[in-house]
Amino acid sequence: MIETPYLLFLGDAPDQLAAKVAQGIKDWRPEFAIGQFRMEGCKADMGLPDLTLAEARAKGVKTLVIGVANRGGVISPAWKKVLIAALEEGFDLASGLHNLLRDEEDLAAVARATGRALHDVRVPEVDYPIANGKKRTGKRMLAVGTDCSVGKMYTALCVEKEMRARGLKATFRATGQTGILITGDGVPLDAVVADFMAGSVEWLTPDNDAGHWDLIEGQGSLFHVSYSGVTLALIHGGQPDALVVCHEPTRPHMRGLPDYALPTLEQVRDTALALARVVNPACVVAGYAINTQHLPQEEAQALLADVEARLGLPATDPFRFGAAKLVDALAAI
Amino acid sequence: MIETPYLLFLGDAPDQLAAKVAQGIKDWRPEFAIGQFRMEGCKADMGLPDLTLAEARAKGVKTLVIGVANRGGVISPAWKKVLIAALEEGFDLASGLHNLLRDEEDLAAVARATGRALHDVRVPEVDYPIANGKKRTGKRMLAVGTDCSVGKMYTALCVEKEMRARGLKATFRATGQTGILITGDGVPLDAVVADFMAGSVEWLTPDNDAGHWDLIEGQGSLFHVSYSGVTLALIHGGQPDALVVCHEPTRPHMRGLPDYALPTLEQVRDTALALARVVNPACVVAGYAINTQHLPQEEAQALLADVEARLGLPATDPFRFGAAKLVDALAAI
């Protein structure tokens, strides 16, 4: 559990896209995003106050989050001075980079000396149990995709936002690095040892109030041969009452697999639902979340109408057009 | 890769069943099983020559394999004297116990001093790649089950034995601890990090001669909610040309999950085949392997006849009645 609120470290980001972790935090947990820290030459800007470490401290910031990815995932020597000063100022550090904070000897030494925490969210910090499959209270929605990176995290976050706006009890449950940095908590599922995958998802989505919804971030796809096992562990550990099928309609082939075509929405619906019903016979597909970012507005709306007509369930781009339709369907379950 | 041949360490095994790893090696790789080492009070006997460490050395043994499981998977202090003497005699040690050889300070120190290897087969020793899904040459059979521990390893080993007896090229591919100790090589799949599961199976079953069969040990079940992700990674990483569906007909519920009924053979056939065809559209189910150990002979034969009539494919208990029917079906692919 990462302590909030955050100072978002943008470093020397070459462009806005390089700071997409910071953008995610700012978009989805604005209450955590107290300010930003930019170094000379930084080309990203979250529109937050630029704070010195001392100013951030005075505003109650607890953790400096590395909100930027640089080439190769390394921790740049240029950043080190700031990161060390941040530890000395009393902040914890949090990072989703491939290279771990804890493996940098200078950072590790200062963290030890100052008693601060280094959160590498790629590394599980919990001994997860083996899944037991016992029925849990509360409701759960899982985003499943035709492919990797089609908008499963954004779909779950959009549904959470809409549910909360309606006064429903809802919690986004992060299963990937960016989601964990956004919310301060979660399971880095792709780094969990095989035997404990489903158990880690059970741990993440425990018993809850009858009307509460866990909105579980999906990973991979049942049809992505590199990561499908992770997806199935999410389905069986997540014990979903509802699935939302996520899709990006302009992708020419499965991400990173040029020989593999995307499955149809029908294939994902039928395959995921049959497997989900092993753990929850009442599971249904609530609707479709289509990532239309590469389509003009009219084409996007036509596509959504077509999906609704073809599949008989609500379809939306929850980020572009809102998640109301999906929440209507979920609230009726 | 564990160096062969082996001296099988039976320790102070309380009964024959406790030495089932040793039994597996003796049954399936008799050429590796040069002798056994029994301590006072040992109640297990593989019918192999009882050898001193010096005698085993003289016969060319390379590795002392802990062929016995004691309560809690610990490395008994009573064993330590023998294990240390074995390292000093020049043997490597291999173990599938939960408690690791490498974590025993005295063993680790002697291994370092003597330059011997400690093989803890529960721990992956390879940096596996992410699966790329590229079509590989050679043929692959994967054993899939209605449940855990229904005979998937024995099925693959029986098929290997029958194929080799017919002069076919065939290699059993171990994906669990016992299988790895039996063959000296494999992937401890349940201990692999999620993102690399399917890649580790690709690594285990690389390009091969066109007529060669990899006979892949299955793990878990698509219908076992604790481990189903591991099973799907095997299906997608293994790229099977053929599945053999394995079943134990007397089990009252899924292993360790009292609330979950076993799936039917039809459900496993349809679900596994649809998922396997994502990675290999030509995949077929070759037949059924029914573990009839708890049934009298006549009842077992009647059940197999019934499965064949119902499902229209060969069914056998490969350990009890031989794997010829399965190999006939596989050889026709």
PDB file of C-alpha atoms in Angstrom, chain A residues 4 31 56 70 81 95 142 157 206 209 212 216-217 245-246 271 306-307:
ATOM      1  CA  THR A   4      -0.963   9.144  -0.560  1.00  0.00           C
ATOM      2  CA  GLU A  31      -7.192  14.106  -5.066  1.00  0.00           C
ATOM      3  CA  ALA A  56       5.300  19.350  -1.421  1.00  0.00           C
ATOM      4  CA  ASN A  70      12.142   6.653 -20.102  1.00  0.00           C
ATOM      5  CA  LYS A  81      19.868  13.600  -7.308  1.00  0.00           C
ATOM      6  CA  SER A  95       7.940   3.313  -9.414  1.00  0.00           C
ATOM      7  CA  LEU A 142     -14.198  -8.004 -14.717  1.00  0.00           C
ATOM      8  CA  LEU A 157     -12.012   3.169 -13.991  1.00  0.00           C
ATOM      9  CA  PRO A 206     -12.476 -10.060  -0.726  1.00  0.00           C
ATOM     10  CA  ASP A 209     -21.140  -5.374   1.283  1.00  0.00           C
ATOM     11  CA  HIS A 212     -20.635  -3.143  -3.402  1.00  0.00           C
ATOM     12  CA  ILE A 216     -11.451  -5.502 -11.665  1.00  0.00           C
ATOM     13  CA  GLU A 217      -8.848  -4.391 -14.181  1.00  0.00           C
ATOM     14  CA  VAL A 245     -15.931  -7.225 -23.176  1.00  0.00           C
ATOM     15  CA  CYS A 246     -13.364  -4.631 -24.317  1.00  0.00           C
ATOM     16  CA  THR A 271     -15.438 -18.315 -24.303  1.00  0.00           C
ATOM     17  CA  ASP A 306     -23.908  -1.807 -34.929  1.00  0.00           C
ATOM     18  CA  VAL A 307     -22.432  -3.719 -31.977  1.00  0.00           C
TER      19      VAL A 307
END
